[in-house]
Amino acid sequence: MDDLPLLKIHDLSKFYGNRIGCTNVSFDLWPGEVLAVVGESGSGKTTLLNCLSTRLTADAGMIQYRMKDRGYQDIARMSEAERRVLMRTEWGFVHQNPADGLRMSVSAGANVGERLMAVGARHYGNIRAEAVDWLGRVEIDEDRIDDQPRAFSGGMRQRLQIARNLVTSPRLVFMDEPTGGLDVSVQARLLDLLRGLVQDLSLSVIIVTHDLAVARLISHRMMVMKNGHVIEQGLTDRVLDDPREPYTQLLVSSILQA
Amino acid sequence: MTHQTGDAGMQPPLVVSRLAKTFTMHLRGGLTLPVVQNASLLVNVGECVVLGGPSGVGKSSILKMIYGNYAINSGEILISHRGETVDLAEADPRKVLEIRRETLGYVSQFLRTVPRVGALDIVAEPLVARGVSLAGARDVAASMLSRLNLPEALWQLPPATFSGGEQQRVNIARGFITDHSILLLDEPTASLDAQNRAVVVAMIAEKKTRGTALLGIFHDEDVRNQVADRIVDVSSFSARKAAA
Amino acid sequence: MTGLDASQISYNFAYLDEQTKRMIRRAILKAIAIPGYQVPFASREMPMPYGWGTGGVQVTAAIIGPDDVLKVIDQGADDTTNAVSIRAFFQKVANVAVTTKTSQATIIQTRHRIPEETLKAGQTLVYQVPIPEPLRFLEPRETETRKMHALEEYGLMHVKLYEDIARNGEIATTYSYPVKIEGRYVMSPSPIPKFDNPKMHMSAALQLFGAGREKRIYALPPFTEVVSLDFDDHPFKIQEFSKPCALCGARNVYLDEVVLDDRGSRMFVCSDTDFCEDRRAAGHVGELGVAMEAA
């Protein structure tokens, strides 16, 4: 049912002692929607992403996810086993540093095939064929399938990480600065790839980035964070072209024009 | 401030009521810049309404407000969408995107280019978003670009390196390719030569025949005279003095 | 060979004190109750270094009684240094009867092989295990591997097999070949050749596994389902030998390679020395073998 939100976030907060990690974050996310969370260092965007993806436990608030076979599930009430299965199947997480999201000493094909094997795939030929298919979709040459990611460039590693995450057709993918640290032309290629995949697969994506151009290119909606608070949110082109809040105006005006 | 209704009893596809907008420039110490106040207009089926008035008076801003690209302070933007009337000003982002996808089109003044995507695919994209197959959408896109005299050699290239006129033609093709019932046009012929201006005029006429409601800004007087059914002078809504 | 009498033995029966035996027995019972699950235990200092069978020795010491008959083999042979030393150890500290005959033993402690002769009900096979964790080489964190076992997350195990096929065209693992127990836990069978894996399945004997340095005990009660992991299109296969045992002519047994001279001539003979002797005693002769004299 595409009419119902996939994810419902209510008043999510995380504190580090007296310091605010993020606070009072609320939003809904629908299937096929891309939400960008932007802000500078220390804004709380990464804390928020980690809470949403259950890598951190929030101190307050609720995360409700619409499960495939039943209704909304309060993620905090799930058992760790169920959460881990969720992270491997319906959810994905693309790390900023691809080495954090890959097994560096295992071949590219095995990296892509691991999730399939984790959910019971037992036919080597089929697993390999799927890996080849996915490597093609992220524009990695088929003859690199047996190479280890150690031998890949940064952009290639990142594309491999994306393939590894998407092989189980997740519904929701979290991305933490996926283009950070990549050369500009490599970034453009990666973003174009992501755009295409998001559309083709009707993915919901929550992407954290400090790069507004990335947000404009790939997201439908945007949330601007500062000091742990969401200070503005709305349609991406509206927030970028008609920023309301002082901080948003500052951010938008700070973009360097090439 | 005149407005006419179309066929008896038919709700105009676009009705704008009492729009007001003020920019607050926090980086300039909170300086407020009023744009429009009490702006009202409507566009009927098959009609082309032109926004008139001197430059700087807020014409482009009005189009952007209607498209949802700019927020408004108060007022209503009523759109006939999926058989119902929706106030775009109150709609959530998802609804706005749905309206843009199905009902409300926009040819902006400048093409915002996406890296790595060729001109043909940029033009085809709105059709693909409506569920048309990629091959079919590319066919229609090709015929539009041909009509606008964009050389075929450019079709596979990303438009970032195109001239202003070439980019504008990509923009127009992308805006005209669907059958959206409302089309907003911001200076669509500004960088075009006479031949292509004529093509655009013909395309606008075709849209009108098909019942599309068009609201546009045309700097060129000749084009304006050919396409306009009505002219609405925006100066009467202006909340600030026009640029000298 | 006579052992010392009761007044001369200065060790507790079987070396370990009774409380320690109790602790180990509890671990063994737990392990039997959850086949294939690695039970942590408080491994003791033994009079031999880690890597020399301390886990197996502790398990044997905990279960052995005065009426037991002990056999100890190392790579299938009763007469290698380690087998001899451990057998002598138990003779000294437990004064038990020892044997080289598989069929006569009640407890068989083994390093790296399962005897060829099918084991019977009432027999216990004690394996010496170096690395009990089958996932260790791909996942170095103990915290992670424990979770993986708890949550039955074994995709990584198949990744290892996938890599083998990708690199070698087939699954190249030939020993410590991972197995799945009763459809639940993945276990390392210890470094026995994969040739021996099928013997673990539905055995009438009790199988106990002890890892002294890693401090883990696991077990397979009799008649437990043990399945070697594989892919549908690359099924599990045991090693095949092109020739039978050179001494006794046995087929379908695991053979050791023995180099005979400086010119590289070699022969392949049964790794299980007791099995080979029995066959030769029964009159079988291999191509390099000599008929045995009557005992």
PDB file of N, CA and C in Angstrom, chain B residues 147-194:
ATOM      1  N   ARG B 147      11.453  18.790 -33.678  1.00  0.00           N
ATOM      2  CA  ARG B 147      10.579  19.926 -33.991  1.00  0.00           C
ATOM      3  C   ARG B 147      11.204  21.240 -33.546  1.00  0.00           C
ATOM      4  N   LEU B 148      11.923  21.175 -32.442  1.00  0.00           N
ATOM      5  CA  LEU B 148      12.567  22.391 -31.939  1.00  0.00           C
ATOM      6  C   LEU B 148      13.953  22.599 -32.552  1.00  0.00           C
ATOM      7  N   ASN B 149      14.248  21.778 -33.563  1.00  0.00           N
ATOM      8  CA  ASN B 149      15.487  21.955 -34.325  1.00  0.00           C
ATOM      9  C   ASN B 149      16.740  21.803 -33.478  1.00  0.00           C
ATOM     10  N   LEU B 150      16.688  20.952 -32.482  1.00  0.00           N
ATOM     11  CA  LEU B 150      17.908  20.658 -31.739  1.00  0.00           C
ATOM     12  C   LEU B 150      18.658  19.569 -32.503  1.00  0.00           C
ATOM     13  N   PRO B 151      19.890  19.824 -32.912  1.00  0.00           N
ATOM     14  CA  PRO B 151      20.618  18.848 -33.742  1.00  0.00           C
ATOM     15  C   PRO B 151      20.720  17.491 -33.058  1.00  0.00           C
ATOM     16  N   GLU B 152      20.503  16.450 -33.828  1.00  0.00           N
ATOM     17  CA  GLU B 152      20.481  15.104 -33.260  1.00  0.00           C
ATOM     18  C   GLU B 152      21.809  14.733 -32.612  1.00  0.00           C
ATOM     19  N   ALA B 153      22.870  15.353 -33.092  1.00  0.00           N
ATOM     20  CA  ALA B 153      24.187  15.056 -32.522  1.00  0.00           C
ATOM     21  C   ALA B 153      24.252  15.409 -31.038  1.00  0.00           C
ATOM     22  N   LEU B 154      23.363  16.295 -30.606  1.00  0.00           N
ATOM     23  CA  LEU B 154      23.410  16.743 -29.204  1.00  0.00           C
ATOM     24  C   LEU B 154      22.566  15.871 -28.281  1.00  0.00           C
ATOM     25  N   TRP B 155      21.737  15.011 -28.860  1.00  0.00           N
ATOM     26  CA  TRP B 155      20.722  14.340 -28.047  1.00  0.00           C
ATOM     27  C   TRP B 155      21.297  13.468 -26.934  1.00  0.00           C
ATOM     28  N   GLN B 156      22.478  12.846 -27.203  1.00  0.00           N
ATOM     29  CA  GLN B 156      23.041  11.966 -26.178  1.00  0.00           C
ATOM     30  C   GLN B 156      23.923  12.705 -25.188  1.00  0.00           C
ATOM     31  N   LEU B 157      24.134  13.999 -25.439  1.00  0.00           N
ATOM     32  CA  LEU B 157      25.057  14.744 -24.576  1.00  0.00           C
ATOM     33  C   LEU B 157      24.324  15.407 -23.422  1.00  0.00           C
ATOM     34  N   PRO B 158      24.932  15.458 -22.239  1.00  0.00           N
ATOM     35  CA  PRO B 158      24.346  16.231 -21.147  1.00  0.00           C
ATOM     36  C   PRO B 158      24.371  17.710 -21.506  1.00  0.00           C
ATOM     37  N   PRO B 159      23.283  18.439 -21.233  1.00  0.00           N
ATOM     38  CA  PRO B 159      23.165  19.821 -21.718  1.00  0.00           C
ATOM     39  C   PRO B 159      24.052  20.851 -21.042  1.00  0.00           C
ATOM     40  N   ALA B 160      24.865  20.399 -20.094  1.00  0.00           N
ATOM     41  CA  ALA B 160      25.645  21.408 -19.355  1.00  0.00           C
ATOM     42  C   ALA B 160      26.483  22.278 -20.276  1.00  0.00           C
ATOM     43  N   THR B 161      26.915  21.717 -21.404  1.00  0.00           N
ATOM     44  CA  THR B 161      27.788  22.486 -22.299  1.00  0.00           C
ATOM     45  C   THR B 161      27.028  23.127 -23.463  1.00  0.00           C
ATOM     46  N   PHE B 162      25.714  23.033 -23.443  1.00  0.00           N
ATOM     47  CA  PHE B 162      24.936  23.614 -24.537  1.00  0.00           C
ATOM     48  C   PHE B 162      24.890  25.132 -24.425  1.00  0.00           C
ATOM     49  N   SER B 163      24.551  25.778 -25.543  1.00  0.00           N
ATOM     50  CA  SER B 163      24.328  27.225 -25.519  1.00  0.00           C
ATOM     51  C   SER B 163      23.007  27.493 -24.799  1.00  0.00           C
ATOM     52  N   GLY B 164      22.788  28.772 -24.481  1.00  0.00           N
ATOM     53  CA  GLY B 164      21.555  29.151 -23.791  1.00  0.00           C
ATOM     54  C   GLY B 164      20.316  28.742 -24.570  1.00  0.00           C
ATOM     55  N   GLY B 165      20.350  28.977 -25.875  1.00  0.00           N
ATOM     56  CA  GLY B 165      19.200  28.639 -26.698  1.00  0.00           C
ATOM     57  C   GLY B 165      18.959  27.142 -26.769  1.00  0.00           C
ATOM     58  N   GLU B 166      20.066  26.396 -26.845  1.00  0.00           N
ATOM     59  CA  GLU B 166      19.928  24.926 -26.884  1.00  0.00           C
ATOM     60  C   GLU B 166      19.361  24.403 -25.573  1.00  0.00           C
ATOM     61  N   GLN B 167      19.871  24.941 -24.475  1.00  0.00           N
ATOM     62  CA  GLN B 167      19.360  24.508 -23.176  1.00  0.00           C
ATOM     63  C   GLN B 167      17.879  24.832 -23.054  1.00  0.00           C
ATOM     64  N   GLN B 168      17.509  25.984 -23.544  1.00  0.00           N
ATOM     65  CA  GLN B 168      16.113  26.393 -23.416  1.00  0.00           C
ATOM     66  C   GLN B 168      15.205  25.465 -24.209  1.00  0.00           C
ATOM     67  N   ARG B 169      15.698  25.019 -25.358  1.00  0.00           N
ATOM     68  CA  ARG B 169      14.863  24.124 -26.151  1.00  0.00           C
ATOM     69  C   ARG B 169      14.677  22.775 -25.463  1.00  0.00           C
ATOM     70  N   VAL B 170      15.730  22.336 -24.784  1.00  0.00           N
ATOM     71  CA  VAL B 170      15.598  21.095 -23.987  1.00  0.00           C
ATOM     72  C   VAL B 170      14.545  21.298 -22.909  1.00  0.00           C
ATOM     73  N   ASN B 171      14.630  22.462 -22.265  1.00  0.00           N
ATOM     74  CA  ASN B 171      13.683  22.802 -21.202  1.00  0.00           C
ATOM     75  C   ASN B 171      12.245  22.811 -21.706  1.00  0.00           C
ATOM     76  N   ILE B 172      12.064  23.424 -22.881  1.00  0.00           N
ATOM     77  CA  ILE B 172      10.710  23.508 -23.444  1.00  0.00           C
ATOM     78  C   ILE B 172      10.191  22.131 -23.793  1.00  0.00           C
ATOM     79  N   ALA B 173      11.032  21.341 -24.437  1.00  0.00           N
ATOM     80  CA  ALA B 173      10.600  19.999 -24.818  1.00  0.00           C
ATOM     81  C   ALA B 173      10.177  19.217 -23.582  1.00  0.00           C
ATOM     82  N   ARG B 174      10.969  19.321 -22.529  1.00  0.00           N
ATOM     83  CA  ARG B 174      10.677  18.614 -21.291  1.00  0.00           C
ATOM     84  C   ARG B 174       9.358  19.089 -20.679  1.00  0.00           C
ATOM     85  N   GLY B 175       9.091  20.380 -20.813  1.00  0.00           N
ATOM     86  CA  GLY B 175       7.867  20.911 -20.222  1.00  0.00           C
ATOM     87  C   GLY B 175       6.624  20.584 -21.035  1.00  0.00           C
ATOM     88  N   PHE B 176       6.800  20.455 -22.359  1.00  0.00           N
ATOM     89  CA  PHE B 176       5.628  20.258 -23.224  1.00  0.00           C
ATOM     90  C   PHE B 176       5.328  18.799 -23.514  1.00  0.00           C
ATOM     91  N   ILE B 177       6.211  17.918 -23.100  1.00  0.00           N
ATOM     92  CA  ILE B 177       6.105  16.528 -23.558  1.00  0.00           C
ATOM     93  C   ILE B 177       4.918  15.785 -22.955  1.00  0.00           C
ATOM     94  N   THR B 178       4.490  16.181 -21.767  1.00  0.00           N
ATOM     95  CA  THR B 178       3.379  15.458 -21.152  1.00  0.00           C
ATOM     96  C   THR B 178       2.063  16.130 -21.524  1.00  0.00           C
ATOM     97  N   ASP B 179       0.967  15.630 -20.969  1.00  0.00           N
ATOM     98  CA  ASP B 179      -0.317  16.283 -21.201  1.00  0.00           C
ATOM     99  C   ASP B 179      -0.854  16.859 -19.903  1.00  0.00           C
ATOM    100  N   HIS B 180       0.037  17.511 -19.182  1.00  0.00           N
ATOM    101  CA  HIS B 180      -0.388  18.192 -17.949  1.00  0.00           C
ATOM    102  C   HIS B 180      -1.488  19.190 -18.282  1.00  0.00           C
ATOM    103  N   SER B 181      -2.440  19.329 -17.396  1.00  0.00           N
ATOM    104  CA  SER B 181      -3.557  20.224 -17.699  1.00  0.00           C
ATOM    105  C   SER B 181      -3.232  21.690 -17.413  1.00  0.00           C
ATOM    106  N   ILE B 182      -2.163  21.950 -16.666  1.00  0.00           N
ATOM    107  CA  ILE B 182      -1.754  23.333 -16.415  1.00  0.00           C
ATOM    108  C   ILE B 182      -0.262  23.451 -16.735  1.00  0.00           C
ATOM    109  N   LEU B 183       0.107  24.485 -17.436  1.00  0.00           N
ATOM    110  CA  LEU B 183       1.510  24.676 -17.800  1.00  0.00           C
ATOM    111  C   LEU B 183       1.928  26.088 -17.438  1.00  0.00           C
ATOM    112  N   LEU B 184       3.026  26.202 -16.699  1.00  0.00           N
ATOM    113  CA  LEU B 184       3.568  27.510 -16.340  1.00  0.00           C
ATOM    114  C   LEU B 184       4.797  27.750 -17.199  1.00  0.00           C
ATOM    115  N   LEU B 185       4.883  28.893 -17.836  1.00  0.00           N
ATOM    116  CA  LEU B 185       5.988  29.157 -18.764  1.00  0.00           C
ATOM    117  C   LEU B 185       6.688  30.438 -18.370  1.00  0.00           C
ATOM    118  N   ASP B 186       7.979  30.341 -18.060  1.00  0.00           N
ATOM    119  CA  ASP B 186       8.733  31.521 -17.661  1.00  0.00           C
ATOM    120  C   ASP B 186       9.724  31.886 -18.752  1.00  0.00           C
ATOM    121  N   GLU B 187       9.357  32.871 -19.567  1.00  0.00           N
ATOM    122  CA  GLU B 187      10.212  33.343 -20.661  1.00  0.00           C
ATOM    123  C   GLU B 187      10.713  32.201 -21.549  1.00  0.00           C
ATOM    124  N   PRO B 188       9.810  31.413 -22.109  1.00  0.00           N
ATOM    125  CA  PRO B 188      10.263  30.242 -22.872  1.00  0.00           C
ATOM    126  C   PRO B 188      10.949  30.575 -24.189  1.00  0.00           C
ATOM    127  N   THR B 189      10.813  31.789 -24.681  1.00  0.00           N
ATOM    128  CA  THR B 189      11.417  32.069 -25.988  1.00  0.00           C
ATOM    129  C   THR B 189      12.574  33.046 -25.890  1.00  0.00           C
ATOM    130  N   ALA B 190      13.012  33.327 -24.691  1.00  0.00           N
ATOM    131  CA  ALA B 190      13.981  34.415 -24.509  1.00  0.00           C
ATOM    132  C   ALA B 190      15.253  34.243 -25.330  1.00  0.00           C
ATOM    133  N   SER B 191      15.765  33.020 -25.442  1.00  0.00           N
ATOM    134  CA  SER B 191      17.046  32.854 -26.147  1.00  0.00           C
ATOM    135  C   SER B 191      16.882  32.234 -27.529  1.00  0.00           C
ATOM    136  N   LEU B 192      15.678  32.267 -28.072  1.00  0.00           N
ATOM    137  CA  LEU B 192      15.443  31.546 -29.326  1.00  0.00           C
ATOM    138  C   LEU B 192      15.430  32.490 -30.519  1.00  0.00           C
ATOM    139  N   ASP B 193      15.810  31.910 -31.660  1.00  0.00           N
ATOM    140  CA  ASP B 193      15.722  32.698 -32.893  1.00  0.00           C
ATOM    141  C   ASP B 193      14.283  32.662 -33.414  1.00  0.00           C
ATOM    142  N   ALA B 194      14.068  33.418 -34.481  1.00  0.00           N
ATOM    143  CA  ALA B 194      12.697  33.580 -34.977  1.00  0.00           C
ATOM    144  C   ALA B 194      12.063  32.245 -35.355  1.00  0.00           C
TER     145      ALA B 194
END
